[in-house]
Amino acid sequence: AVFEESFDHAQAEVVCGPADELGTDVLDGLVRLTEHSLLTRVDDAVGGVRFGWLETIRTHALERLGESGERAAIEARHVYAFASLASEAAAYLPGGKQAWWLDRLVADDANLRAATQRAIAAGDVEHALTLVASLWRYWLQTGRLSEGHEFIRRALALPGAEAPTTLRVRALDAAGGIAYWS
């Protein structure tokens, strides 16, 4: 329920947790939910399979998640999953695999935005800075410099973000890149 729009199997495994914790294999669960028309299945632009919720089902699932008392932990896993994706993609955005990675990130745009907002709202400095430092070239390539600037500004304003770390330097570099191209 914490996913925005759509997600893939690997992301679901990170967010949902290991099979022994869930009591079922994540892929089996996704297949069952799809068979019962609770999830939709679509092929994505980079050759993968993605799953999505009907909005009414997602709303109900979010309510149930809230009642379970596990929403904060699951949202933290969501942030981790997309910070990891953004970090991996950042290495390829100025290279020969840029087009593939841009398509990959576009498919997860709503999740990347949600993860960045959640990290900032939770005061999760490490993941907020990781996301903004990793996504600035994506925002540049997709013409969303204002959005990138705002996310970077908010992440750098978090308490603890002023610590002299490599991650802060990377986020400041992202701010400089966005400012230059603006």
PDB file of C-alpha atoms in Angstrom:
ATOM      1  CA  ALA A   1       0.000   0.000   0.000  1.00  0.00           C
ATOM      2  CA  VAL A   2       2.928   2.389   0.495  1.00  0.00           C
ATOM      3  CA  PHE A   3       3.859   2.204  -3.181  1.00  0.00           C
ATOM      4  CA  GLU A   4       2.738   5.020  -5.421  1.00  0.00           C
ATOM      5  CA  GLU A   5       1.368   4.033  -8.832  1.00  0.00           C
ATOM      6  CA  SER A   6       3.385   0.874  -9.524  1.00  0.00           C
ATOM      7  CA  PHE A   7       6.304  -1.211  -8.292  1.00  0.00           C
ATOM      8  CA  ASP A   8       8.312  -4.275  -9.206  1.00  0.00           C
ATOM      9  CA  HIS A   9       8.956  -7.582  -7.468  1.00  0.00           C
ATOM     10  CA  ALA A  10      12.410  -6.597  -6.147  1.00  0.00           C
ATOM     11  CA  GLN A  11      11.034  -3.452  -4.544  1.00  0.00           C
ATOM     12  CA  ALA A  12       8.169  -5.388  -3.011  1.00  0.00           C
ATOM     13  CA  GLU A  13      10.641  -7.805  -1.428  1.00  0.00           C
ATOM     14  CA  VAL A  14      12.589  -4.973   0.199  1.00  0.00           C
ATOM     15  CA  VAL A  15       9.474  -3.211   1.453  1.00  0.00           C
ATOM     16  CA  CYS A  16       7.539  -6.275   2.571  1.00  0.00           C
ATOM     17  CA  GLY A  17      10.460  -8.011   4.206  1.00  0.00           C
ATOM     18  CA  PRO A  18      11.757 -11.556   4.120  1.00  0.00           C
ATOM     19  CA  ALA A  19       9.450 -14.537   3.496  1.00  0.00           C
ATOM     20  CA  ASP A  20       9.989 -15.923   6.999  1.00  0.00           C
ATOM     21  CA  GLU A  21       8.756 -12.627   8.461  1.00  0.00           C
ATOM     22  CA  LEU A  22       5.766 -12.502   6.115  1.00  0.00           C
ATOM     23  CA  GLY A  23       4.852 -16.150   6.223  1.00  0.00           C
ATOM     24  CA  THR A  24       4.765 -16.254   2.418  1.00  0.00           C
ATOM     25  CA  ASP A  25       7.009 -15.659  -0.564  1.00  0.00           C
ATOM     26  CA  VAL A  26       6.561 -12.125  -1.884  1.00  0.00           C
ATOM     27  CA  LEU A  27       6.310 -13.208  -5.519  1.00  0.00           C
ATOM     28  CA  ASP A  28       3.678 -15.825  -4.617  1.00  0.00           C
ATOM     29  CA  GLY A  29       1.754 -13.129  -2.756  1.00  0.00           C
ATOM     30  CA  LEU A  30       1.920 -10.758  -5.726  1.00  0.00           C
ATOM     31  CA  VAL A  31       0.726 -13.495  -8.071  1.00  0.00           C
ATOM     32  CA  ARG A  32      -2.193 -14.359  -5.754  1.00  0.00           C
ATOM     33  CA  LEU A  33      -3.203 -10.702  -5.420  1.00  0.00           C
ATOM     34  CA  THR A  34      -3.063 -10.361  -9.210  1.00  0.00           C
ATOM     35  CA  GLU A  35      -5.141 -13.526  -9.704  1.00  0.00           C
ATOM     36  CA  HIS A  36      -7.775 -12.059  -7.368  1.00  0.00           C
ATOM     37  CA  SER A  37      -7.749  -8.763  -9.315  1.00  0.00           C
ATOM     38  CA  LEU A  38      -6.422  -6.808  -6.335  1.00  0.00           C
ATOM     39  CA  LEU A  39      -3.255  -5.884  -8.229  1.00  0.00           C
ATOM     40  CA  THR A  40      -2.747  -5.131 -11.889  1.00  0.00           C
ATOM     41  CA  ARG A  41       0.260  -6.439 -13.810  1.00  0.00           C
ATOM     42  CA  VAL A  42       1.939  -4.480 -16.600  1.00  0.00           C
ATOM     43  CA  ASP A  43       5.143  -4.819 -18.592  1.00  0.00           C
ATOM     44  CA  ASP A  44       7.391  -1.797 -18.225  1.00  0.00           C
ATOM     45  CA  ALA A  45       9.568   0.085 -20.710  1.00  0.00           C
ATOM     46  CA  VAL A  46      12.792  -1.602 -19.585  1.00  0.00           C
ATOM     47  CA  GLY A  47      11.638  -5.202 -19.963  1.00  0.00           C
ATOM     48  CA  GLY A  48      10.369  -5.841 -16.469  1.00  0.00           C
ATOM     49  CA  VAL A  49       7.042  -6.572 -14.846  1.00  0.00           C
ATOM     50  CA  ARG A  50       5.367  -4.043 -12.588  1.00  0.00           C
ATOM     51  CA  PHE A  51       2.378  -4.267 -10.309  1.00  0.00           C
ATOM     52  CA  GLY A  52      -0.127  -1.589  -9.397  1.00  0.00           C
ATOM     53  CA  TRP A  53      -3.136  -1.117  -7.169  1.00  0.00           C
ATOM     54  CA  LEU A  54      -6.573   0.067  -8.057  1.00  0.00           C
ATOM     55  CA  GLU A  55      -6.879   3.255  -5.992  1.00  0.00           C
ATOM     56  CA  THR A  56      -9.833   2.015  -3.937  1.00  0.00           C
ATOM     57  CA  ILE A  57      -7.926  -1.149  -3.009  1.00  0.00           C
ATOM     58  CA  ARG A  58      -4.820   0.879  -2.174  1.00  0.00           C
ATOM     59  CA  THR A  59      -6.811   3.229   0.058  1.00  0.00           C
ATOM     60  CA  HIS A  60      -8.265   0.282   1.945  1.00  0.00           C
ATOM     61  CA  ALA A  61      -4.822  -1.335   2.244  1.00  0.00           C
ATOM     62  CA  LEU A  62      -3.362   1.911   3.624  1.00  0.00           C
ATOM     63  CA  GLU A  63      -6.114   2.042   6.240  1.00  0.00           C
ATOM     64  CA  ARG A  64      -5.380  -1.541   7.253  1.00  0.00           C
ATOM     65  CA  LEU A  65      -1.653  -0.816   7.374  1.00  0.00           C
ATOM     66  CA  GLY A  66      -2.320   2.153   9.638  1.00  0.00           C
ATOM     67  CA  GLU A  67      -4.400  -0.031  11.953  1.00  0.00           C
ATOM     68  CA  SER A  68      -1.601  -2.603  12.136  1.00  0.00           C
ATOM     69  CA  GLY A  69       0.790  -0.154  13.757  1.00  0.00           C
ATOM     70  CA  GLU A  70       3.469  -1.017  11.165  1.00  0.00           C
ATOM     71  CA  ARG A  71       3.015   1.866   8.757  1.00  0.00           C
ATOM     72  CA  ALA A  72       6.104   3.824   9.889  1.00  0.00           C
ATOM     73  CA  ALA A  73       8.342   0.756   9.601  1.00  0.00           C
ATOM     74  CA  ILE A  74       6.989  -0.139   6.158  1.00  0.00           C
ATOM     75  CA  GLU A  75       7.346   3.455   4.954  1.00  0.00           C
ATOM     76  CA  ALA A  76      10.963   3.434   6.208  1.00  0.00           C
ATOM     77  CA  ARG A  77      11.585   0.306   4.123  1.00  0.00           C
ATOM     78  CA  HIS A  78      10.036   2.079   1.136  1.00  0.00           C
ATOM     79  CA  VAL A  79      12.446   4.991   1.618  1.00  0.00           C
ATOM     80  CA  TYR A  80      15.372   2.581   1.880  1.00  0.00           C
ATOM     81  CA  ALA A  81      14.325   0.712  -1.289  1.00  0.00           C
ATOM     82  CA  PHE A  82      14.132   3.866  -3.376  1.00  0.00           C
ATOM     83  CA  ALA A  83      17.229   5.487  -1.888  1.00  0.00           C
ATOM     84  CA  SER A  84      19.064   2.313  -2.929  1.00  0.00           C
ATOM     85  CA  LEU A  85      17.594   2.483  -6.440  1.00  0.00           C
ATOM     86  CA  ALA A  86      18.489   6.176  -6.768  1.00  0.00           C
ATOM     87  CA  SER A  87      22.040   5.508  -5.567  1.00  0.00           C
ATOM     88  CA  GLU A  88      22.512   2.714  -8.066  1.00  0.00           C
ATOM     89  CA  ALA A  89      21.086   4.792 -10.922  1.00  0.00           C
ATOM     90  CA  ALA A  90      23.232   7.851 -10.142  1.00  0.00           C
ATOM     91  CA  ALA A  91      26.369   6.063 -11.303  1.00  0.00           C
ATOM     92  CA  TYR A  92      24.853   5.530 -14.776  1.00  0.00           C
ATOM     93  CA  LEU A  93      23.066   8.820 -15.445  1.00  0.00           C
ATOM     94  CA  PRO A  94      26.087  10.530 -17.013  1.00  0.00           C
ATOM     95  CA  GLY A  95      27.086   7.420 -18.991  1.00  0.00           C
ATOM     96  CA  GLY A  96      26.256   5.110 -21.842  1.00  0.00           C
ATOM     97  CA  LYS A  97      23.402   3.415 -19.979  1.00  0.00           C
ATOM     98  CA  GLN A  98      21.723   6.723 -19.228  1.00  0.00           C
ATOM     99  CA  ALA A  99      18.669   6.124 -21.441  1.00  0.00           C
ATOM    100  CA  TRP A 100      17.902   2.765 -19.806  1.00  0.00           C
ATOM    101  CA  TRP A 101      18.291   4.203 -16.297  1.00  0.00           C
ATOM    102  CA  LEU A 102      16.158   7.247 -17.107  1.00  0.00           C
ATOM    103  CA  ASP A 103      13.373   4.924 -18.294  1.00  0.00           C
ATOM    104  CA  ARG A 104      13.805   2.887 -15.093  1.00  0.00           C
ATOM    105  CA  LEU A 105      13.548   5.969 -12.889  1.00  0.00           C
ATOM    106  CA  VAL A 106      10.606   7.382 -14.841  1.00  0.00           C
ATOM    107  CA  ALA A 107       8.702   4.161 -14.103  1.00  0.00           C
ATOM    108  CA  ASP A 108       9.326   4.798 -10.401  1.00  0.00           C
ATOM    109  CA  ASP A 109       8.930   8.569 -10.450  1.00  0.00           C
ATOM    110  CA  ALA A 110       5.978   8.653  -8.047  1.00  0.00           C
ATOM    111  CA  ASN A 111       7.770   6.297  -5.652  1.00  0.00           C
ATOM    112  CA  LEU A 112      10.984   8.332  -5.786  1.00  0.00           C
ATOM    113  CA  ARG A 113       9.026  11.481  -5.028  1.00  0.00           C
ATOM    114  CA  ALA A 114       7.152   9.782  -2.174  1.00  0.00           C
ATOM    115  CA  ALA A 115      10.364   8.318  -0.724  1.00  0.00           C
ATOM    116  CA  THR A 116      12.066  11.725  -0.811  1.00  0.00           C
ATOM    117  CA  GLN A 117       9.074  13.393   0.840  1.00  0.00           C
ATOM    118  CA  ARG A 118       8.886  10.656   3.488  1.00  0.00           C
ATOM    119  CA  ALA A 119      12.606  10.836   4.275  1.00  0.00           C
ATOM    120  CA  ILE A 120      12.426  14.606   4.687  1.00  0.00           C
ATOM    121  CA  ALA A 121       9.207  14.464   6.743  1.00  0.00           C
ATOM    122  CA  ALA A 122      10.710  11.797   9.024  1.00  0.00           C
ATOM    123  CA  GLY A 123      13.915  13.798   9.461  1.00  0.00           C
ATOM    124  CA  ASP A 124      15.854  10.875   7.981  1.00  0.00           C
ATOM    125  CA  VAL A 125      18.941  12.877   7.028  1.00  0.00           C
ATOM    126  CA  GLU A 126      20.932   9.983   5.589  1.00  0.00           C
ATOM    127  CA  HIS A 127      18.256   8.823   3.166  1.00  0.00           C
ATOM    128  CA  ALA A 128      17.026  12.331   2.317  1.00  0.00           C
ATOM    129  CA  LEU A 129      20.552  13.423   1.375  1.00  0.00           C
ATOM    130  CA  THR A 130      21.170  10.156  -0.484  1.00  0.00           C
ATOM    131  CA  LEU A 131      18.015  10.650  -2.534  1.00  0.00           C
ATOM    132  CA  VAL A 132      18.651  14.289  -3.470  1.00  0.00           C
ATOM    133  CA  ALA A 133      22.341  13.714  -4.167  1.00  0.00           C
ATOM    134  CA  SER A 134      21.504  10.761  -6.403  1.00  0.00           C
ATOM    135  CA  LEU A 135      18.497  12.189  -8.243  1.00  0.00           C
ATOM    136  CA  TRP A 136      19.680  15.610  -9.331  1.00  0.00           C
ATOM    137  CA  ARG A 137      20.732  14.461 -12.832  1.00  0.00           C
ATOM    138  CA  TYR A 138      17.389  12.684 -13.180  1.00  0.00           C
ATOM    139  CA  TRP A 139      15.579  15.926 -12.343  1.00  0.00           C
ATOM    140  CA  LEU A 140      17.821  17.724 -14.823  1.00  0.00           C
ATOM    141  CA  GLN A 141      17.124  15.221 -17.615  1.00  0.00           C
ATOM    142  CA  THR A 142      13.364  15.249 -16.986  1.00  0.00           C
ATOM    143  CA  GLY A 143      13.166  19.060 -16.856  1.00  0.00           C
ATOM    144  CA  ARG A 144      12.180  19.283 -13.197  1.00  0.00           C
ATOM    145  CA  LEU A 145      14.863  21.592 -11.835  1.00  0.00           C
ATOM    146  CA  SER A 146      12.441  23.490  -9.580  1.00  0.00           C
ATOM    147  CA  GLU A 147      11.254  20.282  -7.942  1.00  0.00           C
ATOM    148  CA  GLY A 148      14.833  19.124  -7.495  1.00  0.00           C
ATOM    149  CA  HIS A 149      15.866  22.462  -6.037  1.00  0.00           C
ATOM    150  CA  GLU A 150      13.035  22.345  -3.504  1.00  0.00           C
ATOM    151  CA  PHE A 151      13.806  18.772  -2.412  1.00  0.00           C
ATOM    152  CA  ILE A 152      17.509  19.589  -2.037  1.00  0.00           C
ATOM    153  CA  ARG A 153      16.743  22.756  -0.066  1.00  0.00           C
ATOM    154  CA  ARG A 154      14.455  20.873   2.313  1.00  0.00           C
ATOM    155  CA  ALA A 155      16.899  17.974   2.761  1.00  0.00           C
ATOM    156  CA  LEU A 156      19.824  20.288   3.513  1.00  0.00           C
ATOM    157  CA  ALA A 157      17.669  22.180   6.042  1.00  0.00           C
ATOM    158  CA  LEU A 158      17.045  19.060   8.143  1.00  0.00           C
ATOM    159  CA  PRO A 159      18.527  19.062  11.638  1.00  0.00           C
ATOM    160  CA  GLY A 160      21.766  17.116  11.401  1.00  0.00           C
ATOM    161  CA  ALA A 161      22.241  17.762   7.668  1.00  0.00           C
ATOM    162  CA  GLU A 162      24.844  20.412   8.455  1.00  0.00           C
ATOM    163  CA  ALA A 163      27.313  17.770   9.681  1.00  0.00           C
ATOM    164  CA  PRO A 164      30.469  17.750   7.522  1.00  0.00           C
ATOM    165  CA  THR A 165      29.963  14.403   5.784  1.00  0.00           C
ATOM    166  CA  THR A 166      30.584  13.053   2.304  1.00  0.00           C
ATOM    167  CA  LEU A 167      26.835  12.771   1.883  1.00  0.00           C
ATOM    168  CA  ARG A 168      26.405  16.479   2.630  1.00  0.00           C
ATOM    169  CA  VAL A 169      29.110  17.283   0.070  1.00  0.00           C
ATOM    170  CA  ARG A 170      27.276  15.189  -2.520  1.00  0.00           C
ATOM    171  CA  ALA A 171      23.996  16.984  -1.724  1.00  0.00           C
ATOM    172  CA  LEU A 172      25.722  20.373  -1.998  1.00  0.00           C
ATOM    173  CA  ASP A 173      27.181  19.253  -5.335  1.00  0.00           C
ATOM    174  CA  ALA A 174      23.630  18.384  -6.433  1.00  0.00           C
ATOM    175  CA  ALA A 175      22.460  21.845  -5.322  1.00  0.00           C
ATOM    176  CA  GLY A 176      25.262  23.378  -7.382  1.00  0.00           C
ATOM    177  CA  GLY A 177      24.368  21.296 -10.432  1.00  0.00           C
ATOM    178  CA  ILE A 178      20.703  22.264 -10.194  1.00  0.00           C
ATOM    179  CA  ALA A 179      21.623  25.944  -9.696  1.00  0.00           C
ATOM    180  CA  TYR A 180      23.979  25.903 -12.673  1.00  0.00           C
ATOM    181  CA  TRP A 181      21.461  24.361 -15.029  1.00  0.00           C
ATOM    182  CA  SER A 182      18.646  26.577 -13.744  1.00  0.00           C
TER     183      SER A 182
END
